[in-house]
Coordinates of C-alpha atoms and ligand atoms in Angstrom, one line a residue:
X409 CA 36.6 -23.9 -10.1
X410 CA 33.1 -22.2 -10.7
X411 CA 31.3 -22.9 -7.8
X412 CA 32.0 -20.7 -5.8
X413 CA 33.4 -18.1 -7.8
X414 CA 32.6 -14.6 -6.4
X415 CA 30.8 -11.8 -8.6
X416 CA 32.9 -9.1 -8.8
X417 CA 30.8 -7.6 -11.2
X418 CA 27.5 -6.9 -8.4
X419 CA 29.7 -5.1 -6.1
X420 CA 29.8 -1.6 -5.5
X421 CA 32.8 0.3 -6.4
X422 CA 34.7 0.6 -2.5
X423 CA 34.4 -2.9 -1.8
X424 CA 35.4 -3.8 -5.3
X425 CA 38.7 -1.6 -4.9
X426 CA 39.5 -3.0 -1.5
X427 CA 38.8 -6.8 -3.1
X428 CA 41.3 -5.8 -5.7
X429 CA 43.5 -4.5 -2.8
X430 CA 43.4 -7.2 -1.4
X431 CA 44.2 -9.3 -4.0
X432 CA 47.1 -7.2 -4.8
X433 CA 45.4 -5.9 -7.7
X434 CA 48.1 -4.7 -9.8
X435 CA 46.3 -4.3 -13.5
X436 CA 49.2 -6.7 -15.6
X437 CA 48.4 -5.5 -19.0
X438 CA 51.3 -7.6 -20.3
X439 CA 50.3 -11.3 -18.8
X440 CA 49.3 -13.5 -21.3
X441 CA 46.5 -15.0 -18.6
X442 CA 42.7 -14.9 -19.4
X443 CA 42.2 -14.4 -15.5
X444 CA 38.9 -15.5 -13.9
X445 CA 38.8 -11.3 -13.4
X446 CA 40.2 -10.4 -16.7
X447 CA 41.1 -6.9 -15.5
X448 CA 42.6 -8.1 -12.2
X449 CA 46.0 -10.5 -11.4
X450 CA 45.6 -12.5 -8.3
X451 CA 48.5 -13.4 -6.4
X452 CA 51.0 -15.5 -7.6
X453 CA 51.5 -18.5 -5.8
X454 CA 55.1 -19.7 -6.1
X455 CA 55.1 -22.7 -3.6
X456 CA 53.1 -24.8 -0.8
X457 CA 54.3 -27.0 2.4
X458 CA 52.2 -28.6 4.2
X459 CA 48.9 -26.4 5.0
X460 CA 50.3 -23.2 3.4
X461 CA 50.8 -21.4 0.2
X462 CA 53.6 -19.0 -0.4
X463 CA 53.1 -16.1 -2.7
X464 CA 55.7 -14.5 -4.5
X465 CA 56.2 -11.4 -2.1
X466 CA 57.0 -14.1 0.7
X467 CA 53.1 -14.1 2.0
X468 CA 52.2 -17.9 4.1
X469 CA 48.8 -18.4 3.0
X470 CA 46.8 -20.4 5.4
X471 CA 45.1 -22.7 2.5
X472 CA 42.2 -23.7 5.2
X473 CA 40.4 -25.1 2.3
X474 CA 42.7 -27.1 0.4
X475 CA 41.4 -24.6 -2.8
X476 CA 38.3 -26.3 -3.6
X477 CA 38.3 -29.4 -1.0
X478 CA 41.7 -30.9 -3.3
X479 CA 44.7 -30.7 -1.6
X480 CA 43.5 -33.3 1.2
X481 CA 47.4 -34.2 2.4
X482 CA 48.6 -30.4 2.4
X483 CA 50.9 -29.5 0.0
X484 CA 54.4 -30.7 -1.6
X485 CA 54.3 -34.3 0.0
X486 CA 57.6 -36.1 -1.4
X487 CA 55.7 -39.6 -1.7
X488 CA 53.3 -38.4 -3.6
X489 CA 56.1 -36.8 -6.1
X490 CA 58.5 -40.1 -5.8
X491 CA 55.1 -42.4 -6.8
X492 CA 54.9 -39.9 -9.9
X493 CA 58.6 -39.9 -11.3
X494 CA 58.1 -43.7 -11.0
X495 CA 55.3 -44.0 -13.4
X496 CA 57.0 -41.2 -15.6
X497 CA 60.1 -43.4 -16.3
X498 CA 57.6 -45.7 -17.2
X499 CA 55.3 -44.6 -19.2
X500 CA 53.7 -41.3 -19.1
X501 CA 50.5 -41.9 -21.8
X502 CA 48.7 -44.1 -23.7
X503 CA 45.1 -44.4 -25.3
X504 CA 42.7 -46.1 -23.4
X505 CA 40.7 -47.0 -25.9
X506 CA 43.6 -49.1 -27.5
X507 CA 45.2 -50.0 -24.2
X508 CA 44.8 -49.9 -20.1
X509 CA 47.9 -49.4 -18.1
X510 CA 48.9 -50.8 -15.0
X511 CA 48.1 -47.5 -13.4
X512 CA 44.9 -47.3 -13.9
X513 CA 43.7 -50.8 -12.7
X514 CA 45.6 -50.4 -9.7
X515 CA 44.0 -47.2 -8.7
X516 CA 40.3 -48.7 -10.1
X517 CA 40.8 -51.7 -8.4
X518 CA 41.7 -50.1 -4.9
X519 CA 38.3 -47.9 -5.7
X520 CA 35.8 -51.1 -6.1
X521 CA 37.2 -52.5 -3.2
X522 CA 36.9 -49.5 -1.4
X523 CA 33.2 -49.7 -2.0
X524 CA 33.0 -53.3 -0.4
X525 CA 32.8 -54.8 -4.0
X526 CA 29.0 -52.9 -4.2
X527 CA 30.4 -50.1 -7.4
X528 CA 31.7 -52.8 -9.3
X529 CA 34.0 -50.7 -12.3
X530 CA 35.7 -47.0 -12.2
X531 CA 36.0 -44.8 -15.1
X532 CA 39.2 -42.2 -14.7
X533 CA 38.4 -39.0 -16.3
X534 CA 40.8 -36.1 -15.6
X535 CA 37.8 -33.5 -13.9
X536 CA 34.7 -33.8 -12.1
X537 CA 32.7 -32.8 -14.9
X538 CA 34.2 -35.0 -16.8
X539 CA 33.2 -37.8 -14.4
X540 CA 29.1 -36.4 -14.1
X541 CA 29.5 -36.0 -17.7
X542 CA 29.9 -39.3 -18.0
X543 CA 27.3 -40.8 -15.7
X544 CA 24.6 -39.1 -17.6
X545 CA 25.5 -40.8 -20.9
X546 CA 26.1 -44.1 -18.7
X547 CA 22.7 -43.5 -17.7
X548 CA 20.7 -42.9 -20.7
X549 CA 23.3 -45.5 -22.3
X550 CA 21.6 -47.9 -19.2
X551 CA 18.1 -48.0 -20.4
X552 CA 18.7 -47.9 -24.2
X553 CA 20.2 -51.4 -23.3
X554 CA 18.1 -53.2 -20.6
X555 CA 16.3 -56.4 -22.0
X556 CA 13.7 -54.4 -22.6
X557 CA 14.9 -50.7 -23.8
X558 CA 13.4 -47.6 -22.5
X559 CA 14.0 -44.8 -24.5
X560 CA 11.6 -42.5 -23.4
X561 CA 14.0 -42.1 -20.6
X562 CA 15.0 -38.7 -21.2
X563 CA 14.6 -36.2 -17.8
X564 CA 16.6 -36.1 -15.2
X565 CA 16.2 -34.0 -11.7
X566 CA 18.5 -32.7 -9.6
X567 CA 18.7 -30.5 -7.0
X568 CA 18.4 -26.3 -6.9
X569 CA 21.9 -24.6 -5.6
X570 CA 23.4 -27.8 -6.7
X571 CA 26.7 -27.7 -8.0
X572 CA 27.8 -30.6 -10.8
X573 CA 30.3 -28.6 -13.1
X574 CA 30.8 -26.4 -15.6
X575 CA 30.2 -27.6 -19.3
X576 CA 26.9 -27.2 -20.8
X577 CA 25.4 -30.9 -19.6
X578 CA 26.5 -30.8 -16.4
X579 CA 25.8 -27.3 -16.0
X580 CA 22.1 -27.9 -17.1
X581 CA 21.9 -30.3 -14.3
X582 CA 23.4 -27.9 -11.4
X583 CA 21.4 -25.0 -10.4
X584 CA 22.9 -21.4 -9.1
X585 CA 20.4 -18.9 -11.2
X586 CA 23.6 -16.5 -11.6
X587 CA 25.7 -18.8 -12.8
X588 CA 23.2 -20.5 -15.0
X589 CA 21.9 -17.1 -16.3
X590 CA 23.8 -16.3 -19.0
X591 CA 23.9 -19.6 -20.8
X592 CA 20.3 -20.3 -19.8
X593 CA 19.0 -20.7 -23.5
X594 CA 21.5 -23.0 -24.6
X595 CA 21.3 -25.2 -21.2
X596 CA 19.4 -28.9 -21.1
X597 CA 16.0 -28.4 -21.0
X598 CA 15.6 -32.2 -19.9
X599 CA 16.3 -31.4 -16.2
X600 CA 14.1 -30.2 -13.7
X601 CA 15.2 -29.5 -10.3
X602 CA 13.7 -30.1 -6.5
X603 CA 14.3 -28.7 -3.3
X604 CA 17.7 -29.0 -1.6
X605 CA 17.9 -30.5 1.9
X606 CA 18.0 -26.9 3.5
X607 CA 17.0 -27.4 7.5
X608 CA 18.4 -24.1 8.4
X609 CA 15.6 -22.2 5.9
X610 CA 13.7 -24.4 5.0
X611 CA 12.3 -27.1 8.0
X612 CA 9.1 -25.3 9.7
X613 CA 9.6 -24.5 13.1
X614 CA 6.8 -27.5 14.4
X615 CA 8.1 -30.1 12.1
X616 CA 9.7 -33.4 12.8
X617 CA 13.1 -34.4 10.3
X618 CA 10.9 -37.0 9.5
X619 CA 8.2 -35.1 8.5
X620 CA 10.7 -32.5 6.4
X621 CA 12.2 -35.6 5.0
X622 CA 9.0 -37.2 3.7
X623 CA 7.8 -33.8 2.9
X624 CA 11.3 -33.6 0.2
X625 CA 10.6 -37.2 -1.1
X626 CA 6.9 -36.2 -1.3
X627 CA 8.1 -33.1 -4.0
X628 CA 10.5 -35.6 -6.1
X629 CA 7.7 -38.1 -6.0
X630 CA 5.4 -35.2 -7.5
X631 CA 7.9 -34.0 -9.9
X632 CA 8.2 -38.1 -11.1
X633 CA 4.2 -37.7 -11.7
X634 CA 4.7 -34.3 -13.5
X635 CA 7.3 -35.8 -15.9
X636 CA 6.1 -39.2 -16.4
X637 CA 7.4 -41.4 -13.8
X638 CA 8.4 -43.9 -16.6
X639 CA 10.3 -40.9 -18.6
X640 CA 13.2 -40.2 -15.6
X641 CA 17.0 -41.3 -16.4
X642 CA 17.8 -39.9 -12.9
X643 CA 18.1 -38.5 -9.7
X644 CA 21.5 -36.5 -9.4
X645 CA 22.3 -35.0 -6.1
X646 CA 25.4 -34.5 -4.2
X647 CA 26.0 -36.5 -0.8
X648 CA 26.9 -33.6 1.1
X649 CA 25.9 -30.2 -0.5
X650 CA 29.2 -28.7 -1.3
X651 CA 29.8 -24.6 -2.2
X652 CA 27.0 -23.4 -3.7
X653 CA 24.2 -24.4 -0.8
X654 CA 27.5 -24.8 1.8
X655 CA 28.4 -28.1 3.5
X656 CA 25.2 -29.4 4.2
X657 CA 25.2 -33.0 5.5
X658 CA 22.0 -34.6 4.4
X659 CA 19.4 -35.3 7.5
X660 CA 19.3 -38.7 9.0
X661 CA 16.9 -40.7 6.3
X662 CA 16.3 -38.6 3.7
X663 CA 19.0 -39.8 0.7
X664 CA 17.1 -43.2 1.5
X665 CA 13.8 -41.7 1.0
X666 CA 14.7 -40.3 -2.5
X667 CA 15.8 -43.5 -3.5
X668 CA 13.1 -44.9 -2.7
X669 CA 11.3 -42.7 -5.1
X670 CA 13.7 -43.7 -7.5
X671 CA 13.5 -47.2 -7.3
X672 CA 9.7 -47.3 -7.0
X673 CA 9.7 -45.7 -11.1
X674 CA 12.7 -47.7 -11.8
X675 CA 15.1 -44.6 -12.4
X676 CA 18.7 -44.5 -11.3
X677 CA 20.3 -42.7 -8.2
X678 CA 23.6 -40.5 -9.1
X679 CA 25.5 -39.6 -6.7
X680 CA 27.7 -36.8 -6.9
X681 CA 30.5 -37.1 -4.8
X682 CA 33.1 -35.3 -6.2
X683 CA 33.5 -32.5 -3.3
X684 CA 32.2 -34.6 -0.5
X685 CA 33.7 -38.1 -1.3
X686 CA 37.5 -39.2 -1.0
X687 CA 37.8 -38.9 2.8
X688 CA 36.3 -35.6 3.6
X689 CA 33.0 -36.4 5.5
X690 CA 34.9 -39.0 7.1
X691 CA 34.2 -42.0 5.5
X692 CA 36.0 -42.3 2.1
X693 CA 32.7 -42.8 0.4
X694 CA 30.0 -40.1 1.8
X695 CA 27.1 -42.0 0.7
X696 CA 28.8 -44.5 3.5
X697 CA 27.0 -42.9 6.5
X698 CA 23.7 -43.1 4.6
X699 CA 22.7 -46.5 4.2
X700 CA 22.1 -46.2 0.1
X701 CA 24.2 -47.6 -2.4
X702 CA 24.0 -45.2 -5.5
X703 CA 23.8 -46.6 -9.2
X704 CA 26.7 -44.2 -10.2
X705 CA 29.2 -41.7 -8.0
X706 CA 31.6 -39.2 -9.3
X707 CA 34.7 -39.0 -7.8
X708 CA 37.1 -36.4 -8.4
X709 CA 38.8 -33.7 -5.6
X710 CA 40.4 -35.4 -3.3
X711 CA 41.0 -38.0 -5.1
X712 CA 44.4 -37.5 -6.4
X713 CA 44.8 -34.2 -3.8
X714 CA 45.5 -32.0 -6.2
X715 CA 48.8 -33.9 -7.2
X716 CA 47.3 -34.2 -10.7
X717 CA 43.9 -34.1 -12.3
X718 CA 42.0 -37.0 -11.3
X719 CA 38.7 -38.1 -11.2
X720 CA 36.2 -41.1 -11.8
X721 CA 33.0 -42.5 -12.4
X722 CA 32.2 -45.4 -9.8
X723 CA 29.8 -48.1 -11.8
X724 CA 27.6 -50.3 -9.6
X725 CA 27.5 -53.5 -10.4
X726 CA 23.7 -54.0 -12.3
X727 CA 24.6 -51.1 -14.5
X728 CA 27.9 -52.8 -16.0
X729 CA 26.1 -56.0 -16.0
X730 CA 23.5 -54.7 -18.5
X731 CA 25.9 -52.7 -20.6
X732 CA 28.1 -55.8 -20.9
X733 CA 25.3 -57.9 -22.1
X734 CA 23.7 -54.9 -24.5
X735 CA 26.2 -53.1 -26.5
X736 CA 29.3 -54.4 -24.5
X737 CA 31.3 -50.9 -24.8
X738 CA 30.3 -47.7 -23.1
X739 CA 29.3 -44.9 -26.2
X740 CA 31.9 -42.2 -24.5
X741 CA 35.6 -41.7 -24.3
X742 CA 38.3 -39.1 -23.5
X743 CA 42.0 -38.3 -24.7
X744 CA 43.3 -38.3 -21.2
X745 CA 41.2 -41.0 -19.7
X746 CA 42.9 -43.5 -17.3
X747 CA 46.3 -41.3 -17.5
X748 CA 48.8 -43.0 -15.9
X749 CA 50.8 -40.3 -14.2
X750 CA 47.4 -38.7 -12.6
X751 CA 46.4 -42.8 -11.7
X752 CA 49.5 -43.1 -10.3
X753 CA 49.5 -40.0 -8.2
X754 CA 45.6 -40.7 -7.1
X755 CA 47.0 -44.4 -6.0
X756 CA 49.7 -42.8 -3.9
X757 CA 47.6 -39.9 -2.2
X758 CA 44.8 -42.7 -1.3
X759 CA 47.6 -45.2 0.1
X760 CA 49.0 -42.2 2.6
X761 CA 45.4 -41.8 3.8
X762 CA 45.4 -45.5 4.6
X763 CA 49.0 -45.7 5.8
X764 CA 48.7 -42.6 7.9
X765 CA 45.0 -43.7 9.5
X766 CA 43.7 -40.3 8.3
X767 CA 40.0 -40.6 8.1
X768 CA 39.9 -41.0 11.9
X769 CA 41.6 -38.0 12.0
X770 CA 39.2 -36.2 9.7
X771 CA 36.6 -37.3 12.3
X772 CA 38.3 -36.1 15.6
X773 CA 39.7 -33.2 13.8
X774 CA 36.5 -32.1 12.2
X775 CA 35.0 -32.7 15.2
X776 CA 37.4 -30.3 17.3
X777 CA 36.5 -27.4 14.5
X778 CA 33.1 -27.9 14.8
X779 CA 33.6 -27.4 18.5
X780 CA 35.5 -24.6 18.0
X781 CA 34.0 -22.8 15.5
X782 CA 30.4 -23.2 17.9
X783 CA 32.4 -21.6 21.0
X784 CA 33.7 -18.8 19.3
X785 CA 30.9 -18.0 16.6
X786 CA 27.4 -19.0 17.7
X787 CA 26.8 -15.5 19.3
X788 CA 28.3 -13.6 16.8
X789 CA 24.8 -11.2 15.5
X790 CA 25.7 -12.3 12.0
X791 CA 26.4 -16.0 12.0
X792 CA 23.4 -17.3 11.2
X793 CA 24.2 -21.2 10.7
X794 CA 27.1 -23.5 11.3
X795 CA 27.0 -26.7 9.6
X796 CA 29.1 -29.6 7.9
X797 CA 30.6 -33.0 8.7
X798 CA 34.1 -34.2 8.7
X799 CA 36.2 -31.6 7.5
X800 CA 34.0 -29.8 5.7
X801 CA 32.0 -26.8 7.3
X802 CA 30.0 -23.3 6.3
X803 CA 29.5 -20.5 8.2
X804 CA 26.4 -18.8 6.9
X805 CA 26.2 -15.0 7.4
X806 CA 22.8 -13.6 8.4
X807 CA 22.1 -10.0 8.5
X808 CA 19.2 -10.2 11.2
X809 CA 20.2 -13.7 13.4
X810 CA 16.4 -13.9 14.4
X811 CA 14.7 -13.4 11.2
X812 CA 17.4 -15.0 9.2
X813 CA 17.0 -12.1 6.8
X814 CA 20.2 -12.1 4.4
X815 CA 22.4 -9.6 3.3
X816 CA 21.7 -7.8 0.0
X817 CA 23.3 -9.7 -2.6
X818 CA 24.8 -6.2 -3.7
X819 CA 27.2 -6.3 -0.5
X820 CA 28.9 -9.2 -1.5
X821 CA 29.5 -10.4 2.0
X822 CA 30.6 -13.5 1.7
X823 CA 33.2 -12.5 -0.8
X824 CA 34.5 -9.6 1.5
X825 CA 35.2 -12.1 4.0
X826 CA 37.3 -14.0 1.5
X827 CA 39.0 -10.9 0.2
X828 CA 39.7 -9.7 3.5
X829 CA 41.1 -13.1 4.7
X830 CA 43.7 -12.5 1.9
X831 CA 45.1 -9.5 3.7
X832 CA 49.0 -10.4 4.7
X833 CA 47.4 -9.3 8.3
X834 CA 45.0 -12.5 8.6
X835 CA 46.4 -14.7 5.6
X836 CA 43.7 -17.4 5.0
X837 CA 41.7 -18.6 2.5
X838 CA 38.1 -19.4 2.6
X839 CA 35.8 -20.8 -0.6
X840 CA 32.8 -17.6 -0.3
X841 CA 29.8 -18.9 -1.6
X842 CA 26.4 -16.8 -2.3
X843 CA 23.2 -17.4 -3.8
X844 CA 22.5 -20.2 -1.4
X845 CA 19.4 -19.9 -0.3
X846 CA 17.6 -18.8 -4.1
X847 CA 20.3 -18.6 -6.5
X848 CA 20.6 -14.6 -5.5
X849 CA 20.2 -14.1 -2.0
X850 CA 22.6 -16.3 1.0
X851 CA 26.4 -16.1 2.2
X852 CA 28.6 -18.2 3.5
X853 CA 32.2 -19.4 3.7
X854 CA 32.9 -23.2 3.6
X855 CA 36.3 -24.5 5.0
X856 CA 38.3 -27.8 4.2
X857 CA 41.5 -28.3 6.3
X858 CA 43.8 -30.9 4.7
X859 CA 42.9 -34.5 6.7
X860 CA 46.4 -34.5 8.3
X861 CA 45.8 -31.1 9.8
X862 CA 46.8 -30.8 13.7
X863 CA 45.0 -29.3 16.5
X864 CA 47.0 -26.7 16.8
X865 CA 46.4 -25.6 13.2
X866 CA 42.4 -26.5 13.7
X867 CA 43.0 -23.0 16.1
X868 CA 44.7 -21.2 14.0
X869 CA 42.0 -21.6 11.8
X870 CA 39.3 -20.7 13.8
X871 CA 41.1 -17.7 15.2
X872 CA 41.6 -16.4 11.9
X873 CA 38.5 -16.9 10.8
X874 CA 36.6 -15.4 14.1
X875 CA 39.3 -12.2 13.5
X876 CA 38.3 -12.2 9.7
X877 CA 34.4 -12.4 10.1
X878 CA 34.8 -9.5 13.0
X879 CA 36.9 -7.1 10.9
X880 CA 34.5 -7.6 8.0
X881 CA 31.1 -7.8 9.7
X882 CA 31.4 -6.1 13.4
X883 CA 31.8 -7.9 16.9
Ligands
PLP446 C1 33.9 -29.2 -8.3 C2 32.7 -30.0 -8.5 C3 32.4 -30.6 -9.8 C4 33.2 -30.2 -11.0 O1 34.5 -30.8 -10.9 P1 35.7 -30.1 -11.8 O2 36.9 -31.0 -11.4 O3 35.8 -28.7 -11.4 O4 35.3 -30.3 -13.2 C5 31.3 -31.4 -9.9 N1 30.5 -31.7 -8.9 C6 30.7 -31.2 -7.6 C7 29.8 -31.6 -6.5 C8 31.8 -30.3 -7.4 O5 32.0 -29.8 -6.2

């Protein structure tokens, strides 16, 4: 799960012991694990119920972020496992590009309607970056079969501390300079990127949203005239910023205004929606609350809630239409597409939402953490920012609250706060992100309770979190 992951590496030497500490530490020279920190085990998590994880010393992990926004109903729900065993006495694989599987157009069907009929096809890939893999080749597939094709539609921009996965494509279109740096030669050099939707840093002190929002389209309308207007695939940018920038919901207007620049040079709007979509904003779509429609949307997290990888690429209707009448087949497959077992799991965790009304309790829910995490945190020196929608909000950590001033990046505050949260004392788990406001410089923790969460755990949460973020950075 890359975006967020913490760099160990920048610390200095006492924080990175007491990280270790807390992450019980123990060099295992005999595990046959490539760890995310080679020299370092992390606990071992032996089971989950409901909200928690349970390590193998007996530790309850508060999981206040379902990992990486997955786990949206909590773990080790027995109808999710039941709708699984089904589909494995029936079939647990076949090759999609042989065969479909009953599966699969259940869950894609349930996906198009979901949309009001306006995404018109799914695509079931088993990652995220599978699924934004796939909608760049859809859309350079798109214009090399219009009536008229357009192949000097090769650039796409995207957004800076963007977040679109891990494998060299979609890497090239995300944007965190650490993570980037190291791979930066071998990256796309197709993809440019623009200015996030950042209010907290970036929106002057005397200016209207609406100026800041025409101010954004004005910079992708300039970086259209720097390219070529009529050599851009696409726009990619996520609903809701997830980890890297930190659960920011995008102003009222603005995800309009960029398609609008889109659709003025005819290039397509992708909408990555594999953190914020599924439920977690509130709406199952996040691009629901923003009056655009996108010409593709990944899909992936909470999707199939962790239950088994799942994720998708949602095709709107005038880009299936023109494939169908070009070629007829899209140029791109995978082994595990459409996997029945992971369909029939995703079907399941999506039917619970709807059977148990959940999205309304994402809303109410979300909007009692919000509340809560304002009373407690607002005056805290170092809290900077706290933003999000649904269930899914940042903290950001300032170390001067009037100048906004960070912390060095060498301090590694955001990842403190994680490691600290680990301790059996507090017992939660956070997603630390840094490098939010320039790639270097900016921490913050996001959390993403599981949409059936209650009240009661909502402040438990905050409690544990207001504990955490005093221990590690002062009253
Ligand atoms: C997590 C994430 C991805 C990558 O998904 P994987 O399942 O980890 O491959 C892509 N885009 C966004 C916005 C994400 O948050």
């Amino acid at each position: 799960m890359g975006d967020y992951e913490p760099d160990v590496a920048d610390l200095p030497t006492a924080q990175i012991t007491e990280a270790k500490g807390a992450l019980n530490g123990v060099s295992n020279s005999e595990s046959g694990v490539l760890y995310r920190q080679i020299r370092q085990t992390p606990l071992n998590i032996v089971s989950g119920r409901g909200s928690y994880l349970i390590t193998d010393t007996g530790l309850e992990i508060l999981d206040a972020t379902c990992g990486a926004a997955v786990s949206c109903l909590g773990h080790n729900d027995k109808r999710v496992h039941e709708a699984i065993q089904e589909q494995l006495q029936k079939v647990s694989y076949c090759y999609s590009v042989f065969f479909t599987n009953s599966a699969m157009e259940r869950l894609s069907k349930f996906l198009v309607d979901s949309t009001g009929g306006k995404m018109s096809r799914a695509f079931i890939t088993a990652s995220g970056t599978e699924a934004v893999e796939a909608s760049l080749k859809m859309a350079v597939q798109y214009f090399m079969e219009l009536p008229t094709p357009q192949p000097q539609r090769v650039n796409f921009i995207a957004r800076k501390q963007s977040y679109h996965g891990n494998t060299l494509g979609s890497l090239s279109v995300g944007h965190h300079v650490g993570r980037r740096a190291l791979f930066e030669k071998v990256l796309a050099k197709n993809v440019s990127h623009v200015s996030q939707c950042y209010p907290y840093r970036d929106m002057k002190p005397d200016e209207t949203v609406e100026c800041y929002v025409g101010r954004l389209a004005q910079e992708l309308e300039d970086e259209f005239q720097r390219l070529g207007p009529d050599t851009v695939c696409a726009f990619v940018a996520e609903t809701m910023a997830g980890a890297t920038l930190g659960c920011m919901p995008p102003l009222p207007g603005y995800l309009k205004a960029m398609k609008e620049v889109c659709q003025r040079h005819g290039a397509l709007l992708i909408l990555d929606e594999v953190m914020s979509g599924m439920g977690r904003t509130g709406t199952l779509h996040a691009w629901e609350q923003e009056d655009v429609v996108p010409d593709l949307q990944t899909i992936a997290k909470g999707l199939g809630g962790g239950y088994a990888p799942i994720a998708g690429l949602l095709i709107n209707q005038h880009v299936v239409d023109t494939l169908t009448k070009g070629t007829g087949a899209f140029a791109h497959s995978l082994t595990y597409q459409g996997h029945p077992v992971s369909c029939a799991a995703a079907y399941r965790v999506q039917k619970i939402i709807q059977e148990d009304n959940l999205l309304p309790n994402v809303l109410e829910m979300g909007a009692y953490l919000s509340q809560l995490l304002h009373e407690k945190l607002d005056d805290h020196p170092h809290v900077g920012d706290i933003r999000g929608r649904g269930l899914f909000w940042a903290i950001e950590f300032v170390k001067d609250k009037q100048t906004k001033e960070p912390y060095p990046p060498s301090q590694g505050v955001a990842w403190a706060v994680h490691a600290s949260g680990l301790k059996p004392e507090h017992a939660i788990s956070f997603i630390p992100g840094n490098g939010g406001i320039d790639g270097i410089n900016g921490d913050h923790v996001c959390l993403a309770p599981a949409y059936n969460t209650t009240r009661a755990e909502i402040e438990l949460i905050v409690d544990r979190v207001t504990r955490v973020i005093q221990d590690v950075l002062g009253q």
